[in-house]
């Protein structure tokens, strides 16, 4: 039997281990409803994913389908999707759509929905919110039981370890109200804070006395983390796969009401870590223009896992940047099936939410190329990260990026304007072109590998004393199924002004010294 996937910690580097070997998830998350019909998966999902060539896909598992009647479990969809993934030679991360999905409870089975003993949260206005209250013990127990059965089923049937990780719930938190105001919540909110919270923050009193303006957020984080913590722990005891949670990360600075209160954002990770220790990682759903800032924020807390990000013309640039800049465990654009096989025009989904719509032509192919490169270069990237020899860049609004090394300067101008420095302004990009992104690895003292999209990377020596440094050679590298192979020798115009266009590409450049 194959070993159970796990997270390996070496110093600050966390690595997902699958079949006892390091594994970087380069894939995508399926649309919410794709996994509810195995025929749909065959016709509309796998053909597109084959073109992408990812190694793992994030696929929902629905409580309402798995336990349609209390205590009667149906694993047809779970087993079906696992069998399909196995046939395709890829792994899965299952997303447990249980009590909470995007702050609501639409994936609970009908027997939960129609029984008001499983009571809902209440808003400030006294109106019910369609979301089970985390203070409803019976509901948490019911989810705990169902999640445990799922993990038990995986343990007993998935000997191949096709499923390598599980996300517990989806984007928990309360939207549109500072906290849950139902009776059970109110009772707790006006009491003294629990001993563990007092100890954690070195404070006391009621929630408002202890936490002032943060009272509602901390209260929700406490309530939700206790609930999800119990669900996660029960499942993990049965089958110890790595567990994680996703959360809305709209951007920084976060404004009140922009994100669901109490969800596992970095500002309340301390609470989540204390009350939900079975959750290994927290990752951002990153649709924000503040992409780098949000990554920094989450990467400071744990290895970077991006379960969702926008699928658009820039996704490939972000993939190159993310894997090079952080200890990344997973990069997964949302709605990947739509990215690879555009949703038909008359599909309502495509028209109602821009995150759901298809991406511009070519974006999927570009991502496929970036994934191929990352698969080939990942070991080298990890090695370079350990030795501090890697420089990653991603364009947000800036026209260029610069890295000052002791003896070299790396000057990255983004877009097509940087092509020669005289053809246009750095930062200029033609309409619809992807943003600049990529990385540089210092392979040897005087040899650099450059990989990117929409950029012109100039590695220039910093002259010292009488020494002069010139380009020895510049070479194009091509990514094939057999790894990297040498392409053109880049000399003449291509040596002096070799911009990297809209498709990911790799060059290697070496220098020589003269006195
Ligand atoms: C974030 C959620 O986590 C996903 O399941 C999906 O609903 C996307 N939003 C759609 O934008």
Short mmCIF file of C-alpha atoms and ligand atoms in Angstrom, two decimals:
data_model
loop_
_atom_site.label_atom_id
_atom_site.label_comp_id
_atom_site.label_asym_id
_atom_site.label_seq_id
_atom_site.Cartn_x
_atom_site.Cartn_y
_atom_site.Cartn_z
CA UNK A 1 0.00 0.00 0.00
CA UNK A 2 1.28 3.48 -0.83
CA UNK A 3 2.30 5.83 2.01
CA UNK A 4 -0.22 8.46 3.15
CA UNK A 5 0.60 11.93 1.78
CA UNK A 6 1.98 14.27 4.44
CA UNK A 7 3.56 17.67 4.96
CA UNK A 8 7.27 17.61 5.65
CA UNK A 9 8.83 20.47 7.56
CA UNK A 10 12.51 21.29 7.01
CA UNK A 11 13.49 24.58 8.59
CA UNK A 12 11.04 27.06 7.15
CA UNK A 13 10.26 24.98 4.09
CA UNK A 14 7.07 22.91 4.08
CA UNK A 15 6.81 20.30 1.36
CA UNK A 16 3.83 18.20 0.44
CA UNK A 17 5.04 14.62 0.16
CA UNK A 18 3.16 12.24 -2.11
CA UNK A 19 4.44 8.68 -2.53
CA UNK A 20 7.26 9.85 -0.26
CA UNK A 21 8.45 12.38 -2.85
CA UNK A 22 8.05 16.18 -2.96
CA UNK A 23 4.92 17.19 -4.85
CA UNK A 24 3.94 20.63 -6.12
CA UNK A 25 0.27 20.91 -7.00
CA UNK A 26 -0.06 22.65 -10.36
CA UNK A 27 -3.64 22.26 -11.40
CA UNK A 28 -6.86 24.08 -10.82
CA UNK A 29 -10.17 24.03 -9.02
CA UNK A 30 -13.26 22.80 -10.81
CA UNK A 31 -16.44 24.81 -11.03
CA UNK A 32 -18.70 24.19 -8.07
CA UNK A 33 -21.19 21.96 -9.85
CA UNK A 34 -18.89 20.00 -12.19
CA UNK A 35 -18.34 17.11 -9.78
CA UNK A 36 -22.06 16.50 -9.31
CA UNK A 37 -22.43 14.65 -12.62
CA UNK A 38 -19.88 12.08 -13.73
CA UNK A 39 -21.01 12.26 -17.36
CA UNK A 40 -20.51 16.02 -17.34
CA UNK A 41 -17.00 15.38 -16.02
CA UNK A 42 -16.29 13.04 -18.91
CA UNK A 43 -17.65 15.34 -21.58
CA UNK A 44 -16.82 18.83 -20.36
CA UNK A 45 -14.04 18.56 -17.82
CA UNK A 46 -11.42 15.91 -18.54
CA UNK A 47 -10.94 16.75 -22.23
CA UNK A 48 -9.91 20.29 -21.22
CA UNK A 49 -7.79 19.22 -18.28
CA UNK A 50 -5.85 16.85 -20.50
CA UNK A 51 -4.77 19.88 -22.53
CA UNK A 52 -3.64 21.70 -19.40
CA UNK A 53 -1.44 18.86 -18.15
CA UNK A 54 -1.81 19.69 -14.45
CA UNK A 55 -0.98 17.04 -11.91
CA UNK A 56 -3.83 17.54 -9.43
CA UNK A 57 -7.32 19.04 -9.41
CA UNK A 58 -9.42 20.45 -6.59
CA UNK A 59 -12.84 18.87 -6.75
CA UNK A 60 -15.87 19.46 -4.51
CA UNK A 61 -17.53 16.69 -2.54
CA UNK A 62 -21.07 17.58 -1.56
CA UNK A 63 -22.58 16.70 1.80
CA UNK A 64 -26.09 16.85 0.30
CA UNK A 65 -25.18 14.13 -2.22
CA UNK A 66 -23.11 12.03 0.16
CA UNK A 67 -25.69 11.78 2.94
CA UNK A 68 -29.06 12.41 1.31
CA UNK A 69 -30.81 10.70 4.22
CA UNK A 70 -29.48 10.92 7.72
CA UNK A 71 -27.03 8.09 8.32
CA UNK A 72 -27.35 6.71 4.76
CA UNK A 73 -24.22 7.38 2.79
CA UNK A 74 -23.80 7.34 -0.95
CA UNK A 75 -20.23 7.51 -2.23
CA UNK A 76 -21.08 7.12 -5.92
CA UNK A 77 -19.81 10.58 -6.89
CA UNK A 78 -16.74 10.41 -4.66
CA UNK A 79 -15.76 7.00 -6.02
CA UNK A 80 -16.58 8.00 -9.58
CA UNK A 81 -14.47 11.11 -9.61
CA UNK A 82 -11.57 9.27 -7.95
CA UNK A 83 -11.76 6.50 -10.56
CA UNK A 84 -11.75 9.08 -13.36
CA UNK A 85 -8.77 10.94 -11.90
CA UNK A 86 -6.87 7.68 -11.47
CA UNK A 87 -7.51 6.79 -15.09
CA UNK A 88 -6.27 10.26 -16.12
CA UNK A 89 -3.11 9.78 -14.06
CA UNK A 90 -3.71 12.82 -11.84
CA UNK A 91 -4.32 13.38 -8.12
CA UNK A 92 -7.22 15.07 -6.39
CA UNK A 93 -7.73 17.45 -3.52
CA UNK A 94 -11.28 17.06 -2.25
CA UNK A 95 -13.17 20.13 -1.08
CA UNK A 96 -15.61 19.25 1.68
CA UNK A 97 -18.68 21.36 0.97
CA UNK A 98 -20.29 20.63 4.33
CA UNK A 99 -21.93 23.04 6.74
CA UNK A 100 -20.37 26.10 5.11
CA UNK A 101 -19.69 27.20 1.57
CA UNK A 102 -18.99 30.91 0.93
CA UNK A 103 -20.40 31.74 4.36
CA UNK A 104 -23.72 30.03 3.56
CA UNK A 105 -25.15 26.56 4.08
CA UNK A 106 -26.44 25.62 0.65
CA UNK A 107 -24.67 22.24 0.54
CA UNK A 108 -26.27 20.81 3.69
CA UNK A 109 -28.61 17.87 3.00
CA UNK A 110 -32.35 18.55 2.89
CA UNK A 111 -32.77 16.92 6.31
CA UNK A 112 -30.57 19.67 7.77
CA UNK A 113 -32.12 22.47 5.70
CA UNK A 114 -35.66 21.65 6.72
CA UNK A 115 -35.06 21.02 10.42
CA UNK A 116 -34.87 24.23 12.42
CA UNK A 117 -33.15 22.42 15.29
CA UNK A 118 -30.12 23.04 13.09
CA UNK A 119 -30.51 26.72 13.71
CA UNK A 120 -29.19 29.46 11.47
CA UNK A 121 -27.19 32.58 12.18
CA UNK A 122 -29.04 35.83 12.70
CA UNK A 123 -28.04 39.21 11.33
CA UNK A 124 -27.91 42.54 13.17
CA UNK A 125 -31.39 43.28 11.88
CA UNK A 126 -32.74 40.15 13.58
CA UNK A 127 -33.31 38.41 10.25
CA UNK A 128 -32.15 34.88 9.66
CA UNK A 129 -29.05 34.37 7.50
CA UNK A 130 -29.07 31.20 5.39
CA UNK A 131 -26.09 29.82 7.22
CA UNK A 132 -25.99 27.37 10.10
CA UNK A 133 -24.78 28.97 13.32
CA UNK A 134 -21.40 27.67 14.45
CA UNK A 135 -22.94 27.64 17.93
CA UNK A 136 -25.42 24.95 16.90
CA UNK A 137 -23.91 21.88 18.55
CA UNK A 138 -26.19 19.40 16.78
CA UNK A 139 -25.27 20.72 13.35
CA UNK A 140 -21.56 20.60 14.09
CA UNK A 141 -21.95 17.02 15.34
CA UNK A 142 -23.86 16.04 12.18
CA UNK A 143 -21.14 17.49 9.92
CA UNK A 144 -18.45 15.91 12.09
CA UNK A 145 -20.09 12.53 11.59
CA UNK A 146 -20.44 12.97 7.83
CA UNK A 147 -16.87 14.24 7.38
CA UNK A 148 -15.61 11.31 9.44
CA UNK A 149 -17.46 8.87 7.16
CA UNK A 150 -15.87 10.54 4.14
CA UNK A 151 -12.38 10.22 5.60
CA UNK A 152 -13.08 6.63 6.63
CA UNK A 153 -14.23 5.83 3.11
CA UNK A 154 -11.07 7.36 1.64
CA UNK A 155 -8.90 5.48 4.10
CA UNK A 156 -10.56 2.19 3.24
CA UNK A 157 -10.82 2.56 -0.53
CA UNK A 158 -8.12 4.91 -1.79
CA UNK A 159 -5.09 2.66 -1.58
CA UNK A 160 -3.55 4.46 -4.56
CA UNK A 161 -3.67 7.76 -2.58
CA UNK A 162 -5.32 9.51 -5.48
CA UNK A 163 -6.69 11.97 -2.93
CA UNK A 164 -3.74 13.80 -1.44
CA UNK A 165 -5.33 16.54 0.64
CA UNK A 166 -8.74 17.69 1.83
CA UNK A 167 -10.13 21.20 2.24
CA UNK A 168 -12.49 21.38 5.23
CA UNK A 169 -15.54 23.55 4.43
CA UNK A 170 -15.22 26.48 2.01
CA UNK A 171 -14.76 30.18 2.78
CA UNK A 172 -16.29 30.14 6.25
CA UNK A 173 -17.45 33.39 7.88
CA UNK A 174 -20.45 35.65 8.12
CA UNK A 175 -21.17 38.08 5.27
CA UNK A 176 -22.85 41.44 5.70
CA UNK A 177 -23.09 41.43 9.50
CA UNK A 178 -20.43 41.95 12.15
CA UNK A 179 -21.31 38.67 13.87
CA UNK A 180 -23.94 36.05 14.45
CA UNK A 181 -26.73 37.57 16.61
CA UNK A 182 -28.80 34.41 17.19
CA UNK A 183 -29.81 33.67 20.78
CA UNK A 184 -27.06 31.13 21.39
CA UNK A 185 -24.45 33.52 20.00
CA UNK A 186 -25.74 36.49 22.01
CA UNK A 187 -25.62 34.50 25.22
CA UNK A 188 -21.94 33.74 24.67
CA UNK A 189 -21.05 37.19 23.37
CA UNK A 190 -22.19 38.96 26.54
CA UNK A 191 -20.39 36.55 28.86
CA UNK A 192 -16.78 36.68 29.99
CA UNK A 193 -14.48 35.49 27.20
CA UNK A 194 -13.49 31.82 27.57
CA UNK A 195 -10.32 31.01 29.52
CA UNK A 196 -8.40 29.91 26.40
CA UNK A 197 -9.04 33.24 24.66
CA UNK A 198 -8.04 35.11 27.84
CA UNK A 199 -4.84 33.13 27.95
CA UNK A 200 -4.14 33.52 24.23
CA UNK A 201 -4.42 37.31 24.32
CA UNK A 202 -3.54 38.01 27.98
CA UNK A 203 -6.81 39.83 28.56
CA UNK A 204 -10.19 39.36 30.24
CA UNK A 205 -13.75 40.68 30.49
CA UNK A 206 -16.60 40.34 28.02
CA UNK A 207 -15.78 40.15 24.29
CA UNK A 208 -16.27 43.87 23.89
CA UNK A 209 -14.25 44.71 27.00
CA UNK A 210 -11.43 42.40 26.00
CA UNK A 211 -11.23 43.09 22.28
CA UNK A 212 -12.95 46.42 21.58
CA UNK A 213 -13.40 46.95 17.86
CA UNK A 214 -12.15 43.44 17.11
CA UNK A 215 -14.73 41.83 19.38
CA UNK A 216 -17.12 40.61 16.67
CA UNK A 217 -14.41 39.32 14.35
CA UNK A 218 -12.60 37.47 17.14
CA UNK A 219 -15.88 36.11 18.47
CA UNK A 220 -16.78 34.67 15.06
CA UNK A 221 -13.27 33.34 14.54
CA UNK A 222 -13.51 31.62 17.91
CA UNK A 223 -16.96 30.14 17.21
CA UNK A 224 -16.10 28.98 13.71
CA UNK A 225 -12.63 27.66 14.53
CA UNK A 226 -14.03 25.59 17.40
CA UNK A 227 -16.69 24.14 15.12
CA UNK A 228 -14.45 23.47 12.10
CA UNK A 229 -11.65 22.37 14.42
CA UNK A 230 -13.86 19.61 15.81
CA UNK A 231 -14.97 18.51 12.36
CA UNK A 232 -11.39 18.45 11.06
CA UNK A 233 -10.02 16.66 14.10
CA UNK A 234 -12.62 13.90 13.90
CA UNK A 235 -11.77 13.26 10.25
CA UNK A 236 -8.04 13.45 10.73
CA UNK A 237 -8.10 10.93 13.58
CA UNK A 238 -9.57 8.43 11.15
CA UNK A 239 -7.35 9.22 8.18
CA UNK A 240 -4.43 11.57 8.60
CA UNK A 241 -4.35 13.33 5.23
CA UNK A 242 -3.14 16.96 5.23
CA UNK A 243 -6.09 19.32 5.81
CA UNK A 244 -6.41 22.95 4.85
CA UNK A 245 -8.90 25.80 4.66
CA UNK A 246 -9.43 28.51 2.09
CA UNK A 247 -10.59 32.02 2.80
CA UNK A 248 -11.62 35.16 1.00
CA UNK A 249 -8.63 37.42 0.51
CA UNK A 250 -10.06 40.34 -1.39
CA UNK A 251 -6.98 42.44 -0.97
CA UNK A 252 -5.07 44.59 1.39
CA UNK A 253 -5.88 46.73 3.20
CA UNK A 254 -9.06 44.85 3.96
CA UNK A 255 -12.09 46.95 4.58
CA UNK A 256 -14.86 46.00 7.01
CA UNK A 257 -17.59 44.02 5.28
CA UNK A 258 -15.30 43.06 2.38
CA UNK A 259 -14.62 39.65 3.79
CA UNK A 260 -16.70 37.22 5.80
CA UNK A 261 -16.22 37.94 9.51
CA UNK A 262 -14.34 35.30 11.48
CA UNK A 263 -12.99 33.47 8.39
CA UNK A 264 -9.38 32.27 8.69
CA UNK A 265 -7.60 35.44 7.54
CA UNK A 266 -4.09 36.05 8.86
CA UNK A 267 -5.37 38.59 11.38
CA UNK A 268 -7.19 35.77 13.24
CA UNK A 269 -4.86 32.85 12.46
CA UNK A 270 -3.78 32.86 16.08
CA UNK A 271 -7.32 31.93 17.08
CA UNK A 272 -7.75 29.37 14.31
CA UNK A 273 -4.43 27.71 15.14
CA UNK A 274 -5.42 27.43 18.79
CA UNK A 275 -8.92 26.04 18.26
CA UNK A 276 -8.48 24.11 15.01
CA UNK A 277 -5.04 22.50 15.31
CA UNK A 278 -6.01 19.72 12.89
CA UNK A 279 -5.96 22.25 10.04
CA UNK A 280 -2.43 22.27 8.63
CA UNK A 281 -2.58 25.18 6.20
CA UNK A 282 -4.63 28.27 5.47
CA UNK A 283 -4.70 29.60 1.93
CA UNK A 284 -6.08 32.68 0.21
CA UNK A 285 -8.67 32.66 -2.56
CA UNK A 286 -6.87 35.31 -4.48
CA UNK A 287 -8.87 37.44 -6.87
CA UNK A 288 -7.28 40.62 -5.59
CA UNK A 289 -5.19 43.16 -7.48
CA UNK A 290 -2.96 43.09 -4.38
CA UNK A 291 -1.75 39.64 -5.35
CA UNK A 292 1.79 39.91 -4.01
CA UNK A 293 0.75 41.51 -0.73
CA UNK A 294 -1.83 38.82 -0.04
CA UNK A 295 0.71 36.08 -0.84
CA UNK A 296 3.22 37.71 1.53
CA UNK A 297 0.62 37.84 4.24
CA UNK A 298 -0.30 34.17 4.00
CA UNK A 299 3.23 32.95 3.31
CA UNK A 300 4.31 34.50 6.58
CA UNK A 301 1.92 32.17 8.39
CA UNK A 302 2.51 28.89 6.58
CA UNK A 303 3.60 27.41 3.26
CA UNK A 304 1.69 29.07 0.45
CA UNK A 305 -1.33 27.23 -0.83
CA UNK A 306 -3.50 29.03 -3.37
CA UNK A 307 -6.64 26.97 -3.77
CA UNK A 308 -8.29 29.62 -5.93
CA UNK A 309 -7.15 32.49 -8.08
CA UNK A 310 -8.58 34.20 -11.13
CA UNK A 311 -8.40 32.37 -14.45
CA UNK A 312 -7.47 35.04 -16.95
CA UNK A 313 -4.72 36.24 -19.27
CA UNK A 314 -2.43 36.86 -16.25
CA UNK A 315 -2.75 33.49 -14.55
CA UNK A 316 0.40 32.05 -16.14
CA UNK A 317 2.51 35.06 -15.06
CA UNK A 318 1.21 34.59 -11.53
CA UNK A 319 2.00 30.88 -11.60
CA UNK A 320 5.67 31.51 -12.53
CA UNK A 321 5.99 34.22 -9.88
CA UNK A 322 4.23 32.31 -7.10
CA UNK A 323 6.23 29.11 -7.38
CA UNK A 324 9.53 31.01 -7.57
CA UNK A 325 8.83 33.58 -4.87
CA UNK A 326 7.41 31.32 -2.14
CA UNK A 327 7.49 27.83 -0.73
CA UNK A 328 4.37 26.99 -2.63
CA UNK A 329 2.41 23.82 -2.06
CA UNK A 330 -0.40 24.49 -4.51
CA UNK A 331 -1.31 26.86 -7.33
CA UNK A 332 -4.84 26.37 -8.55
CA UNK A 333 -6.89 28.82 -10.62
CA UNK A 334 -10.62 28.61 -10.02
CA UNK A 335 -12.97 27.29 -12.70
CA UNK A 336 -10.13 25.54 -14.48
CA UNK A 337 -12.55 23.42 -16.49
CA UNK A 338 -14.02 26.63 -17.92
CA UNK A 339 -10.57 27.95 -18.67
CA UNK A 340 -9.64 24.94 -20.74
CA UNK A 341 -13.05 24.31 -22.36
CA UNK A 342 -14.93 27.58 -22.49
CA UNK A 343 -18.42 27.36 -21.06
CA UNK A 344 -21.00 27.66 -23.81
CA UNK A 345 -22.44 31.10 -24.36
CA UNK A 346 -25.90 30.16 -23.30
CA UNK A 347 -24.70 28.75 -19.98
CA UNK A 348 -26.06 31.13 -17.37
CA UNK A 349 -22.99 30.69 -15.22
CA UNK A 350 -20.74 32.33 -17.74
CA UNK A 351 -22.80 35.47 -17.74
CA UNK A 352 -23.43 36.00 -14.06
CA UNK A 353 -20.04 36.11 -12.43
CA UNK A 354 -16.80 37.21 -13.96
CA UNK A 355 -14.83 34.71 -11.86
CA UNK A 356 -16.83 31.98 -13.52
CA UNK A 357 -16.66 33.04 -17.13
CA UNK A 358 -14.23 31.69 -19.65
CA UNK A 359 -10.81 33.30 -19.96
CA UNK A 360 -9.58 34.94 -23.15
CA UNK A 361 -8.41 32.70 -25.93
CA UNK A 362 -4.90 31.43 -25.38
CA UNK A 363 -4.85 31.92 -21.60
CA UNK A 364 -5.27 28.19 -20.92
CA UNK A 365 -2.54 27.23 -23.38
CA UNK A 366 -0.23 29.82 -21.81
CA UNK A 367 -0.88 28.34 -18.39
CA UNK A 368 -0.20 24.84 -19.75
CA UNK A 369 3.21 26.06 -20.99
CA UNK A 370 3.98 27.68 -17.64
CA UNK A 371 3.09 24.44 -15.85
CA UNK A 372 5.39 22.44 -18.12
CA UNK A 373 8.25 24.80 -17.33
CA UNK A 374 7.55 24.72 -13.61
CA UNK A 375 7.40 20.93 -13.55
CA UNK A 376 10.82 20.78 -15.23
CA UNK A 377 12.44 23.54 -13.17
CA UNK A 378 10.86 22.97 -9.75
CA UNK A 379 13.82 21.12 -8.21
CA UNK A 380 16.17 23.80 -9.42
CA UNK A 381 13.84 26.50 -8.06
CA UNK A 382 13.73 24.84 -4.64
CA UNK A 383 17.50 24.52 -4.54
CA UNK A 384 17.89 28.17 -5.54
CA UNK A 385 15.39 29.22 -2.85
CA UNK A 386 17.45 27.41 -0.22
CA UNK A 387 20.57 29.30 -1.32
CA UNK A 388 18.91 32.66 -1.91
CA UNK A 389 19.81 32.57 -5.62
CA UNK A 390 16.38 33.24 -7.07
CA UNK A 391 14.69 36.55 -7.91
CA UNK A 392 10.98 36.51 -8.71
CA UNK A 393 8.97 39.33 -10.26
CA UNK A 394 5.33 40.10 -11.00
CA UNK A 395 3.99 43.31 -12.46
CA UNK A 396 1.14 44.95 -10.56
CA UNK A 397 1.23 48.61 -11.57
CA UNK A 398 4.93 49.24 -11.73
CA UNK A 399 6.76 49.54 -15.09
CA UNK A 400 9.88 47.71 -13.94
CA UNK A 401 11.60 45.77 -11.18
CA UNK A 402 15.24 45.85 -10.18
CA UNK A 403 17.39 43.49 -8.14
CA UNK A 404 20.71 44.78 -6.88
CA UNK A 405 23.22 42.01 -6.39
CA UNK A 406 26.75 42.58 -5.12
CA UNK A 407 28.22 42.30 -8.59
CA UNK A 408 25.28 42.40 -10.99
CA UNK A 409 22.10 44.39 -11.48
CA UNK A 410 19.02 42.65 -12.77
CA UNK A 411 16.76 45.07 -14.54
CA UNK A 412 13.32 43.83 -15.54
CA UNK A 413 11.14 46.06 -17.68
CA UNK A 414 7.61 44.83 -18.09
CA UNK A 415 5.51 44.65 -21.21
CA UNK A 416 6.51 45.17 -24.80
CA UNK A 417 7.79 48.72 -24.25
CA UNK A 418 10.90 47.39 -22.62
CA UNK A 419 11.88 45.50 -25.75
CA UNK A 420 14.83 47.69 -26.40
CA UNK A 421 14.38 50.60 -24.11
CA UNK A 422 14.00 52.77 -27.22
CA UNK A 423 10.98 51.19 -28.90
CA UNK A 424 8.58 52.26 -26.20
CA UNK A 425 8.11 52.99 -22.56
CA UNK A 426 8.87 50.23 -20.07
CA UNK A 427 5.59 49.09 -18.60
CA UNK A 428 3.68 49.68 -21.81
CA UNK A 429 1.62 46.68 -22.76
CA UNK A 430 -0.53 46.19 -25.75
CA UNK A 431 -4.23 45.77 -25.07
CA UNK A 432 -5.03 42.29 -23.76
CA UNK A 433 -1.38 41.28 -23.21
CA UNK A 434 -0.56 39.46 -19.97
CA UNK A 435 1.20 41.22 -17.12
CA UNK A 436 4.92 40.57 -16.70
CA UNK A 437 5.94 37.77 -14.40
CA UNK A 438 8.71 35.25 -13.93
CA UNK A 439 12.03 34.64 -12.20
CA UNK A 440 15.79 34.60 -12.56
CA UNK A 441 18.05 31.94 -11.10
CA UNK A 442 21.73 32.57 -10.61
CA UNK A 443 22.99 29.18 -11.69
CA UNK A 444 26.68 29.91 -11.35
CA UNK A 445 28.75 32.95 -10.48
CA UNK A 446 28.41 34.39 -14.03
CA UNK A 447 25.52 32.38 -15.44
CA UNK A 448 21.81 33.23 -15.10
CA UNK A 449 18.62 31.51 -16.14
CA UNK A 450 15.73 33.83 -17.00
CA UNK A 451 12.17 32.60 -17.26
CA UNK A 452 9.23 34.90 -17.83
CA UNK A 453 6.30 36.35 -19.69
CA UNK A 454 5.90 39.92 -21.05
CA UNK A 455 9.21 41.26 -19.89
CA UNK A 456 12.66 42.24 -20.94
CA UNK A 457 15.26 41.07 -18.47
CA UNK A 458 18.68 42.66 -18.66
CA UNK A 459 21.34 41.24 -16.40
CA UNK A 460 24.07 43.88 -16.20
CA UNK A 461 27.35 43.77 -14.39
CA UNK A 462 28.14 46.40 -11.74
CA UNK A 463 31.62 47.46 -12.83
CA UNK A 464 34.25 47.53 -10.14
CA UNK A 465 37.72 48.96 -10.57
CA UNK A 466 39.38 48.11 -13.89
CA UNK A 467 37.35 45.00 -14.49
CA UNK A 468 34.88 44.85 -17.37
CA UNK A 469 32.21 42.25 -17.84
CA UNK A 470 30.59 41.30 -21.17
CA UNK A 471 28.07 38.78 -22.42
CA UNK A 472 29.75 35.47 -23.24
CA UNK A 473 26.69 33.77 -24.64
CA UNK A 474 22.95 33.84 -24.56
CA UNK A 475 20.87 30.78 -25.32
CA UNK A 476 17.24 29.99 -25.69
CA UNK A 477 16.02 26.92 -23.75
CA UNK A 478 13.02 24.96 -24.89
CA UNK A 479 10.80 22.96 -22.61
CA UNK A 480 9.99 19.53 -24.03
CA UNK A 481 8.61 16.33 -22.59
CA UNK A 482 12.23 15.24 -22.17
CA UNK A 483 13.09 18.30 -20.12
CA UNK A 484 14.96 21.39 -21.26
CA UNK A 485 16.74 21.33 -24.60
CA UNK A 486 18.93 23.98 -26.20
CA UNK A 487 17.27 26.28 -28.71
CA UNK A 488 18.65 29.22 -30.70
CA UNK A 489 21.92 30.92 -29.92
CA UNK A 490 20.77 34.45 -29.20
CA UNK A 491 23.25 36.85 -30.69
CA UNK A 492 23.09 40.13 -32.59
CA UNK A 493 19.76 41.89 -32.06
CA UNK A 494 18.52 39.02 -29.94
CA UNK A 495 21.57 39.26 -27.73
CA UNK A 496 21.21 42.95 -27.09
CA UNK A 497 17.47 43.35 -26.93
CA UNK A 498 15.75 40.08 -26.35
CA UNK A 499 12.36 40.67 -24.85
CA UNK A 500 10.20 37.82 -23.74
CA UNK A 501 6.76 38.05 -25.30
CA UNK A 502 3.35 36.85 -24.24
CA UNK A 503 4.25 33.17 -24.04
CA UNK A 504 6.44 31.85 -21.21
CA UNK A 505 10.00 31.30 -22.31
CA UNK A 506 13.43 30.60 -20.91
CA UNK A 507 16.87 31.98 -21.71
CA UNK A 508 20.27 31.42 -20.20
CA UNK A 509 22.91 34.12 -20.22
CA UNK A 510 26.60 33.91 -19.27
CA UNK A 511 29.25 36.64 -18.82
CA UNK A 512 33.01 36.88 -19.06
CA UNK A 513 35.44 39.22 -17.36
CA UNK A 514 38.27 41.36 -18.84
CA UNK A 515 40.81 43.49 -17.14
C1 LIG B 1 -15.05 31.52 -4.15
C2 LIG B 1 -15.56 30.16 -3.77
O1 LIG B 1 -14.75 29.58 -2.79
C3 LIG B 1 -15.69 29.25 -4.98
O2 LIG B 1 -16.25 28.02 -4.57
C4 LIG B 1 -16.51 29.91 -6.03
O3 LIG B 1 -17.78 30.13 -5.55
C5 LIG B 1 -15.84 31.21 -6.43
N1 LIG B 1 -15.74 32.08 -5.28
C6 LIG B 1 -16.64 31.89 -7.55
O4 LIG B 1 -16.26 33.14 -7.77
#
